[in-house]
PDB file of C-alpha atoms in Angstrom:
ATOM      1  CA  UNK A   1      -1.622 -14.113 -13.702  1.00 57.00           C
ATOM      2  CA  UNK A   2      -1.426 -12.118 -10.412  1.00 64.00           C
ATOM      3  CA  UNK A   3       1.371  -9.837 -10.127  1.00 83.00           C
ATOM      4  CA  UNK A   4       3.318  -8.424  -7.081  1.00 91.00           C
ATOM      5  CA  UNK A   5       5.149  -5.557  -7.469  1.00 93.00           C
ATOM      6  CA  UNK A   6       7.564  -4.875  -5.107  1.00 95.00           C
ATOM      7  CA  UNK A   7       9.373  -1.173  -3.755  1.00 95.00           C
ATOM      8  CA  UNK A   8      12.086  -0.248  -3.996  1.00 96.00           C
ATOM      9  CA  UNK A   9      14.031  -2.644  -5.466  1.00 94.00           C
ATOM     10  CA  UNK A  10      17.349  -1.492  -4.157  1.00 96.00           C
ATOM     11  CA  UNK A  11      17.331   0.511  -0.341  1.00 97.00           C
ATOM     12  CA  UNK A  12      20.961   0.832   0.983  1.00 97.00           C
ATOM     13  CA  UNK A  13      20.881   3.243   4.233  1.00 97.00           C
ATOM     14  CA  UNK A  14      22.664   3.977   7.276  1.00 97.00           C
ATOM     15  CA  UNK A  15      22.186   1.944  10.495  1.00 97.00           C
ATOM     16  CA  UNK A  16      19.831   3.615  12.755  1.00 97.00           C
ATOM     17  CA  UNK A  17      17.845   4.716  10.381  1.00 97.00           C
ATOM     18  CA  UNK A  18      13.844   3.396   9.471  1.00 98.00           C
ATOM     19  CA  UNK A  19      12.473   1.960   6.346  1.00 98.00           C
ATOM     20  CA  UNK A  20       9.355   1.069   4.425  1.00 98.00           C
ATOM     21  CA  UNK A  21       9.359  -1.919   1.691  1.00 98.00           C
ATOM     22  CA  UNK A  22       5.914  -1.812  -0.202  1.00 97.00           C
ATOM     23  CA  UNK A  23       3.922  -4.490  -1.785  1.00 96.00           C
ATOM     24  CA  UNK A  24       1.468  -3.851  -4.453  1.00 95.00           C
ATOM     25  CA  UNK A  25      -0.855  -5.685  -6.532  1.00 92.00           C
ATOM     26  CA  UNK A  26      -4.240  -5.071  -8.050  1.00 90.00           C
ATOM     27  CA  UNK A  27      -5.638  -8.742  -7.206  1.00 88.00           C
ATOM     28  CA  UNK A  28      -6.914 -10.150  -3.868  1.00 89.00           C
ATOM     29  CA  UNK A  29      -4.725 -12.469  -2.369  1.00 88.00           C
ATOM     30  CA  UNK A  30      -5.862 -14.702   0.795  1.00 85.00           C
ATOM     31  CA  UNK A  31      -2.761 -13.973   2.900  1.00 87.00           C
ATOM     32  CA  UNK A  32       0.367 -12.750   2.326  1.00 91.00           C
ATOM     33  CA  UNK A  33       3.654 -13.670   3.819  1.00 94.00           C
ATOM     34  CA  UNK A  34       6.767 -11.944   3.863  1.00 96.00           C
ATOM     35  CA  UNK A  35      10.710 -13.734   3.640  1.00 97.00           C
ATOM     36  CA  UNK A  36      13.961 -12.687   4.223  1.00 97.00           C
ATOM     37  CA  UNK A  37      16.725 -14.167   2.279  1.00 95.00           C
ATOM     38  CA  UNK A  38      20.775 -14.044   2.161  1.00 93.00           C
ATOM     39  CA  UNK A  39      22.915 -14.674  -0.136  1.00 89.00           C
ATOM     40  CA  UNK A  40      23.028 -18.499  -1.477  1.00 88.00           C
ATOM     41  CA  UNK A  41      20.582 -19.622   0.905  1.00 92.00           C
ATOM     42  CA  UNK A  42      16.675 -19.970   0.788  1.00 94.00           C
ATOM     43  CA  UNK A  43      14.520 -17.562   2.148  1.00 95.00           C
ATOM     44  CA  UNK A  44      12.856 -17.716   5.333  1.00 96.00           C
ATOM     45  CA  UNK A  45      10.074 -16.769   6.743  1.00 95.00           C
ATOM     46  CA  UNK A  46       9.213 -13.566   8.812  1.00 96.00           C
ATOM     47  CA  UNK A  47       5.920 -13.505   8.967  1.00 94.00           C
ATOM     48  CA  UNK A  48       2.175 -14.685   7.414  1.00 92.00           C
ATOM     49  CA  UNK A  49      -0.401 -12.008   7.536  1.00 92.00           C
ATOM     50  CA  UNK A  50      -4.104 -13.500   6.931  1.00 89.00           C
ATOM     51  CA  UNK A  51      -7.332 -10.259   7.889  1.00 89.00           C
ATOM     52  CA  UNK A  52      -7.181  -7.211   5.700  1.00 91.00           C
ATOM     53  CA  UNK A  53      -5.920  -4.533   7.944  1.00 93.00           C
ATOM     54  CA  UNK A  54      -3.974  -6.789  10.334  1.00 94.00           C
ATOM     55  CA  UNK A  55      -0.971  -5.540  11.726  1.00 96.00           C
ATOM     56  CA  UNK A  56       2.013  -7.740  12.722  1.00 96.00           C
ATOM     57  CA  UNK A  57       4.826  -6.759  14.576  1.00 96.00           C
ATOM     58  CA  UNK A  58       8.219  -8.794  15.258  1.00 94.00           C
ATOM     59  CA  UNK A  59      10.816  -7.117  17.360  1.00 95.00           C
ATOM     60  CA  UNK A  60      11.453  -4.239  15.185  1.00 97.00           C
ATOM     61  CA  UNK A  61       9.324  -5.219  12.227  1.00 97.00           C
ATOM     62  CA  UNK A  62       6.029  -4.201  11.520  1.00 97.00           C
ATOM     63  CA  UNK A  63       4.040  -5.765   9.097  1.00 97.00           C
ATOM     64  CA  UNK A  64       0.573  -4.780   7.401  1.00 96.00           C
ATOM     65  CA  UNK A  65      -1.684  -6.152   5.576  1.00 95.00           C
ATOM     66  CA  UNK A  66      -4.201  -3.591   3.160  1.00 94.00           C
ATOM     67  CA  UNK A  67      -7.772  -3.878   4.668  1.00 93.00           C
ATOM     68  CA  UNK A  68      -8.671  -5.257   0.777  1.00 92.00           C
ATOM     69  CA  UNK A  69      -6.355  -7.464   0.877  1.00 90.00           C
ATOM     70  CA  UNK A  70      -4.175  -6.582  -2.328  1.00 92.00           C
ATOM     71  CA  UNK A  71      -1.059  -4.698  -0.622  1.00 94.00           C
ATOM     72  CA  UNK A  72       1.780  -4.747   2.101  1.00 96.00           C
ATOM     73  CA  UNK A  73       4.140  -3.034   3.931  1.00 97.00           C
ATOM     74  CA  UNK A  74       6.489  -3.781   5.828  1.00 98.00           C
ATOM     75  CA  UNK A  75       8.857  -1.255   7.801  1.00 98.00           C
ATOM     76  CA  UNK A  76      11.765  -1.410  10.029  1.00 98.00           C
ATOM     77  CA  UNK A  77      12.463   0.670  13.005  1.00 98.00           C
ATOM     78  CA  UNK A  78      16.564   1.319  13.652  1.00 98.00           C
ATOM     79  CA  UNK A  79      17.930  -0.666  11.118  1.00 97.00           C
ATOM     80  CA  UNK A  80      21.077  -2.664  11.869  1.00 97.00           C
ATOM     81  CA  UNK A  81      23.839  -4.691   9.404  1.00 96.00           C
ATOM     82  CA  UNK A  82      22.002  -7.933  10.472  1.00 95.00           C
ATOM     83  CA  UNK A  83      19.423  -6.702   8.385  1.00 97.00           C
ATOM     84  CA  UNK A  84      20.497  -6.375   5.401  1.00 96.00           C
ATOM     85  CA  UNK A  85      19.139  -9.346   3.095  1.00 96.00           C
ATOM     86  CA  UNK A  86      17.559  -9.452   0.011  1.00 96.00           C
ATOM     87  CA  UNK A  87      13.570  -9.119   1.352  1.00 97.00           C
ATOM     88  CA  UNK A  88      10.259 -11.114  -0.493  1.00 96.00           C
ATOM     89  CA  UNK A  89       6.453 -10.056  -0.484  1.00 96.00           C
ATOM     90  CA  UNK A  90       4.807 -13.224  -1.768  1.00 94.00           C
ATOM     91  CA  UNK A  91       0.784 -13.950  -2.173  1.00 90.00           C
ATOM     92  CA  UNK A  92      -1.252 -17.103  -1.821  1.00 84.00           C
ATOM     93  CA  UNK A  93      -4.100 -17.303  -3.779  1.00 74.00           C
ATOM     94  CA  UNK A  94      -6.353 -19.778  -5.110  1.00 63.00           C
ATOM     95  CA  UNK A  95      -9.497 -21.560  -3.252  1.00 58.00           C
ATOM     96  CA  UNK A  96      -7.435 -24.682  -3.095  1.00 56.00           C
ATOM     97  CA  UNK A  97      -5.733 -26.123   0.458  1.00 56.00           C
ATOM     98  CA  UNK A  98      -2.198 -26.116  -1.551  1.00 61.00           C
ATOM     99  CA  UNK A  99      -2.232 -22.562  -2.332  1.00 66.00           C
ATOM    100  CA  UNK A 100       0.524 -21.375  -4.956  1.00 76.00           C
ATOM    101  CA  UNK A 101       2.579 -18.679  -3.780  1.00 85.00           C
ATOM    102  CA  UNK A 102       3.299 -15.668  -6.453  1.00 87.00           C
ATOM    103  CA  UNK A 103       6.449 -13.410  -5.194  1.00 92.00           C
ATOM    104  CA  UNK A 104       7.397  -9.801  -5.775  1.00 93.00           C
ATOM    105  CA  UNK A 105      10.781  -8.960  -7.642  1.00 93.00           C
ATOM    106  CA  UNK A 106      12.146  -8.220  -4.422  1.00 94.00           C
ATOM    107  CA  UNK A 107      13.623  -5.281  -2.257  1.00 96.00           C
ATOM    108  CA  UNK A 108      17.494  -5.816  -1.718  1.00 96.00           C
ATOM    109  CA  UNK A 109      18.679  -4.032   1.673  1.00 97.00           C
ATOM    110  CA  UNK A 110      21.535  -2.727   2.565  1.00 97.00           C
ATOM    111  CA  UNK A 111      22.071  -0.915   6.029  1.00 97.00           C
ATOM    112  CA  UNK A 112      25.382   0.091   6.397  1.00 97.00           C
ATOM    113  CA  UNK A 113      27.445   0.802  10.238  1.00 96.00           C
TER     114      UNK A 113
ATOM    115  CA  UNK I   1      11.304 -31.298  13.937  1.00 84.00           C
ATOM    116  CA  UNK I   2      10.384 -30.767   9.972  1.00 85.00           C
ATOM    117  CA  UNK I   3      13.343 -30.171   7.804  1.00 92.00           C
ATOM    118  CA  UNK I   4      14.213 -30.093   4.209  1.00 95.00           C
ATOM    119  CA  UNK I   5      17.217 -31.647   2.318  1.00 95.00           C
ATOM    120  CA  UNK I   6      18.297 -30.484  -1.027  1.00 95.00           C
ATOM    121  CA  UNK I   7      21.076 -31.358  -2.860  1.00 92.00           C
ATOM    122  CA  UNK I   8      23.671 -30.881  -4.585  1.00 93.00           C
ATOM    123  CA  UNK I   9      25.084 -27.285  -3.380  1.00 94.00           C
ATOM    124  CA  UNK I  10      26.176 -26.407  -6.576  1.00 95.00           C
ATOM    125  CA  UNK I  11      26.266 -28.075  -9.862  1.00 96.00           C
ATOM    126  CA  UNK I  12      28.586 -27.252 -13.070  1.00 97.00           C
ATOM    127  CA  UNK I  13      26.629 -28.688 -16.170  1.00 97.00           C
ATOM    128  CA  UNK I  14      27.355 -29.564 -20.158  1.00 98.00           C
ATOM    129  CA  UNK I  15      24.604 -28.166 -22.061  1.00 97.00           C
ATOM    130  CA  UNK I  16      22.743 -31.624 -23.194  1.00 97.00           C
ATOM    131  CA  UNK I  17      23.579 -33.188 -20.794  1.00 97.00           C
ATOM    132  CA  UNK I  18      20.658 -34.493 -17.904  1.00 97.00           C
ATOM    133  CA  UNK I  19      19.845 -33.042 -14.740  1.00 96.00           C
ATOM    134  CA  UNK I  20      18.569 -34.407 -10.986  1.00 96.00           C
ATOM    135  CA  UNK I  21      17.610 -32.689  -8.623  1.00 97.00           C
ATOM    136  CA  UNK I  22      16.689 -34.003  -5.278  1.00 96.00           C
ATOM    137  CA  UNK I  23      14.809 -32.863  -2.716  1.00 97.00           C
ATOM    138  CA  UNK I  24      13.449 -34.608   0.748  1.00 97.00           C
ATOM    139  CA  UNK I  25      11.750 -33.640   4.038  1.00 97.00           C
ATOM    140  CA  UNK I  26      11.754 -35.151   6.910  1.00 95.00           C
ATOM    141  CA  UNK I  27       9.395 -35.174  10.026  1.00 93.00           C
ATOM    142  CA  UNK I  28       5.709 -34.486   8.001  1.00 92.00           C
ATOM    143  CA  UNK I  29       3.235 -36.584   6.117  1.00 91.00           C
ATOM    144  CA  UNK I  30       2.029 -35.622   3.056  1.00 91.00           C
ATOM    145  CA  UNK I  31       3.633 -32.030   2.632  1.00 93.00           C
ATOM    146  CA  UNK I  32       3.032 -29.770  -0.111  1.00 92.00           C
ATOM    147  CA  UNK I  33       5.985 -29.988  -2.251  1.00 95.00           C
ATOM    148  CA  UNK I  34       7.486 -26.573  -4.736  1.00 94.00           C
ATOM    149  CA  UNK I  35       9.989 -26.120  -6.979  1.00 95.00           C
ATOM    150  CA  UNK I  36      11.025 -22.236  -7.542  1.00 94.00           C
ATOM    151  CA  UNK I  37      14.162 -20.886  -9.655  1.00 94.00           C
ATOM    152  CA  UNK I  38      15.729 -18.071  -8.612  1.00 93.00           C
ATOM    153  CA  UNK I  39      17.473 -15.550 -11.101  1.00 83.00           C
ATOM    154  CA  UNK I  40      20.127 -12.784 -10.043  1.00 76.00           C
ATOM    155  CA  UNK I  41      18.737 -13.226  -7.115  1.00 66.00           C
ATOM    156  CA  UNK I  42      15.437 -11.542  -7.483  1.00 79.00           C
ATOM    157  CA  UNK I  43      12.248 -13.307  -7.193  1.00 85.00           C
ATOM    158  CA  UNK I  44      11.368 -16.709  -7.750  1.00 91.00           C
ATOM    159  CA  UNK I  45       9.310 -18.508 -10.424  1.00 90.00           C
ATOM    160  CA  UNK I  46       6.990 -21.611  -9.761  1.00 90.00           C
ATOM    161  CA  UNK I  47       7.997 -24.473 -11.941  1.00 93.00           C
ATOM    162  CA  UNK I  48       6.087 -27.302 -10.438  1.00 93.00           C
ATOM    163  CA  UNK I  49       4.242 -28.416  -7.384  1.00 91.00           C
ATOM    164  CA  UNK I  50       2.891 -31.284  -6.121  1.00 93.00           C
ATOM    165  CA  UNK I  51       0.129 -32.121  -3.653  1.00 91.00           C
ATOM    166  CA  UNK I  52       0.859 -35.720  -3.105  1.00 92.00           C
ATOM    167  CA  UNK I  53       2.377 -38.722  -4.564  1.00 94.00           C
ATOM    168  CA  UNK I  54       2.573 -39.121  -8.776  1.00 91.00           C
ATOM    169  CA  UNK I  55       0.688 -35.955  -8.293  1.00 92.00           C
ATOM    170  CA  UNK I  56       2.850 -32.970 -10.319  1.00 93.00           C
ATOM    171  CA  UNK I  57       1.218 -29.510 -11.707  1.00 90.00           C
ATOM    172  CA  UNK I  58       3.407 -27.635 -14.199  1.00 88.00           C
ATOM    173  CA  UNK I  59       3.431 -23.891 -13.977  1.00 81.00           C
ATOM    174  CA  UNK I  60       5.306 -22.748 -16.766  1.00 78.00           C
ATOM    175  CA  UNK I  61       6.348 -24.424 -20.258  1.00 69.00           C
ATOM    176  CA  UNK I  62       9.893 -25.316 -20.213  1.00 77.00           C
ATOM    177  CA  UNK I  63      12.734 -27.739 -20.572  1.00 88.00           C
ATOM    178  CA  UNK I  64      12.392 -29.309 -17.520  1.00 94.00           C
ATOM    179  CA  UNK I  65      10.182 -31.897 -15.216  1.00 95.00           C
ATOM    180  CA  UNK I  66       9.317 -33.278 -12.075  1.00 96.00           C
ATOM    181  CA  UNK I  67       8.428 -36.520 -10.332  1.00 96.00           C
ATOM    182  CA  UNK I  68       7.384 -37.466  -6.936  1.00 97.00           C
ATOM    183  CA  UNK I  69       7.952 -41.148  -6.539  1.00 96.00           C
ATOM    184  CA  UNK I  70       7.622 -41.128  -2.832  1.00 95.00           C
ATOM    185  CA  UNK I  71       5.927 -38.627   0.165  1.00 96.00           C
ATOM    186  CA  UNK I  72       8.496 -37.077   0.945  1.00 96.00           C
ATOM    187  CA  UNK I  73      10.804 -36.872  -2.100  1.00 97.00           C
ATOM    188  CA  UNK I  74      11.046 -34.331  -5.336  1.00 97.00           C
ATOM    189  CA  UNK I  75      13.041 -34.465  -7.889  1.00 97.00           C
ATOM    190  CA  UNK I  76      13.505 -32.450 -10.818  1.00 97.00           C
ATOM    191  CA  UNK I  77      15.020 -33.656 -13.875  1.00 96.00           C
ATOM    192  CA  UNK I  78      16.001 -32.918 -17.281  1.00 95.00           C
ATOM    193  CA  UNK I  79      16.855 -34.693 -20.172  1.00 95.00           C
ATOM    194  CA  UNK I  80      18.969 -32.026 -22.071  1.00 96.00           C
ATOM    195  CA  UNK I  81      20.253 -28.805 -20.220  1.00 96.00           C
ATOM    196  CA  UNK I  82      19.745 -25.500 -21.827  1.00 94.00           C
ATOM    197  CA  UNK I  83      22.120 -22.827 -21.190  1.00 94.00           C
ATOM    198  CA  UNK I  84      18.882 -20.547 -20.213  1.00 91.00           C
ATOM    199  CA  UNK I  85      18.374 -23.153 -17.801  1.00 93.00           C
ATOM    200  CA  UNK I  86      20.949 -21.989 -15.538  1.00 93.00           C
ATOM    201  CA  UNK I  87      20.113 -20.614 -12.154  1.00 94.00           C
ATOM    202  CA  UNK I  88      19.581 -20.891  -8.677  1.00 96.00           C
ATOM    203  CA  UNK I  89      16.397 -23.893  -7.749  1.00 96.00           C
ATOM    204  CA  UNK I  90      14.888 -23.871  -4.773  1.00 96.00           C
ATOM    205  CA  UNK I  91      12.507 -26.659  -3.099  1.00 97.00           C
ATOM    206  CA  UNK I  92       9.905 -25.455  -0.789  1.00 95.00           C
ATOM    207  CA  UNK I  93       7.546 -27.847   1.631  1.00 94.00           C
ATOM    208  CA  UNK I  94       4.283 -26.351   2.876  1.00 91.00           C
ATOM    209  CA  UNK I  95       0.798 -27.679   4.908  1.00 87.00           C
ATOM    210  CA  UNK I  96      -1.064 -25.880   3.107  1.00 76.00           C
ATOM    211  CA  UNK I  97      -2.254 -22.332   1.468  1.00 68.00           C
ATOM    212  CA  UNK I  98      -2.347 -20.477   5.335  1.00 71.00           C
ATOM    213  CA  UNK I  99       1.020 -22.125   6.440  1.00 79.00           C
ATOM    214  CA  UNK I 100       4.942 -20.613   5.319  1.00 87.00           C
ATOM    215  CA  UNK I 101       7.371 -22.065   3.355  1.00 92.00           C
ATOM    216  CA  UNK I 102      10.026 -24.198   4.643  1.00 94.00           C
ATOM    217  CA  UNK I 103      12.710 -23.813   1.551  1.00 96.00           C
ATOM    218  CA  UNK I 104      15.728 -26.261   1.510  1.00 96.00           C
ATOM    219  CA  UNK I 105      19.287 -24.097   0.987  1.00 95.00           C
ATOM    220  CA  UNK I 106      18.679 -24.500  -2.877  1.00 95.00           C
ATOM    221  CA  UNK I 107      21.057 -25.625  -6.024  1.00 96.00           C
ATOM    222  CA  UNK I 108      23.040 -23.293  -7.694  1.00 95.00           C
ATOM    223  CA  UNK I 109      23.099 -24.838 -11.275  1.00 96.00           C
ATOM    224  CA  UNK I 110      25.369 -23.336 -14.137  1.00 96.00           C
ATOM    225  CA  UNK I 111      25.035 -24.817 -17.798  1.00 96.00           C
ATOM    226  CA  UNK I 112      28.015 -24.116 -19.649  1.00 97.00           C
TER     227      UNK I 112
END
């Protein structure tokens, strides 16, 4: 079974202020995406990272991708209260066109005004 | 545009009594079609996907099972609720292994 593990699992910080939400596992995955997701919804996706080492940014997201292909990150400049949300690493693996998708635990974020 | 319907909301169960799930998408042929629970809000567990009609894969042993009599529609059933079976399900559409999820707004389900 491959595993994501997720850090932290609980950031709560004051708006302005930057962050880093790591993704770790010790199997190859081939892509990664990352979802945001509030509270009695389902999540939605931010972003699919595919090349080891590839670097994604959205607005004030930045999203990376190991150059093996087995860990994350993903960091936010200036946080704001629109961005708090509970936030999902999740892998695709498997040689197959469906490819299964195994999540992290999660990083809940909280960025207070 | 694609979208993805999933209903009920919310759901207040018996324990032994059934369950239905549904879940549809509109606007795509032959999606990939997921069902994830959800606890405490946390990260979610595969319980079933399908790649195409009659076609269901089970991920992990449990109380519960799916069907996908049409393209476009999942459903996931039970015959007897648990209380352990209580949580929040989620129904995700996909192209493929290099595409996102799409998830519907999911089912919060509470056995009692």
């Amino acid at each position: 079974t491959q595993l994501l593990e997720q850090s932290p699992q609980f950031l709560s910080i004051q708006e302005g202020e930057n962050l880093t939400v790591y993704c770790n596992s010790s199997s190859v995955f081939s892509s990664l995406q990352w979802y945001r997701q509030e509270p009695g919804e389902g999540p939605v996706l931010l972003v699919t990272v595919v090349t080891g080492g590839e670097v994604k940014k959205l607005k004030r997201l930045t999203f990376q991708f190991g150059d093996a292909r087995k860990d994350s990150s993903l960091h936010i400049t200036a946080a704001q209260p629109g961005d708090t949300g509970l936030y999902l690493c999740a892998g695709v693996s498997g040689g197959t066109s469906y490819g299964k998708l195994t999540f992290g635990q999660g990083t809940i974020l909280t960025v207070h005004p | 545009s694609q979208t993805i319907h999933q209903w009920p909301a919310t759901l207040v169960q018996p324990v032994g009594s059934p369950l239905s799930l549904e879940c549809t998408v509109e606007g795509t042929s032959n999606p990939n079609l997921y069902w994830y629970r959800q606890a405490a809000g946390r990260g979610l567990q595969l319980l079933f996907y399908s790649v195409g009609i009659g076609q269901i894969s089970s991920e992990v042993p449990q109380n519960l099972s799916a069907s996908r009599p049409q393209d476009r529609q999942f459903i996931l059933s039970s015959k007897k609720l648990l209380l352990s079976d209580s949580g929040f399900y989620l129904c995700a559409w996909s192209r493929g292994r290099l595409h996102g999820y799409t998830f519907g707004s999911g089912t919060r389900l509470t056995v009692v």
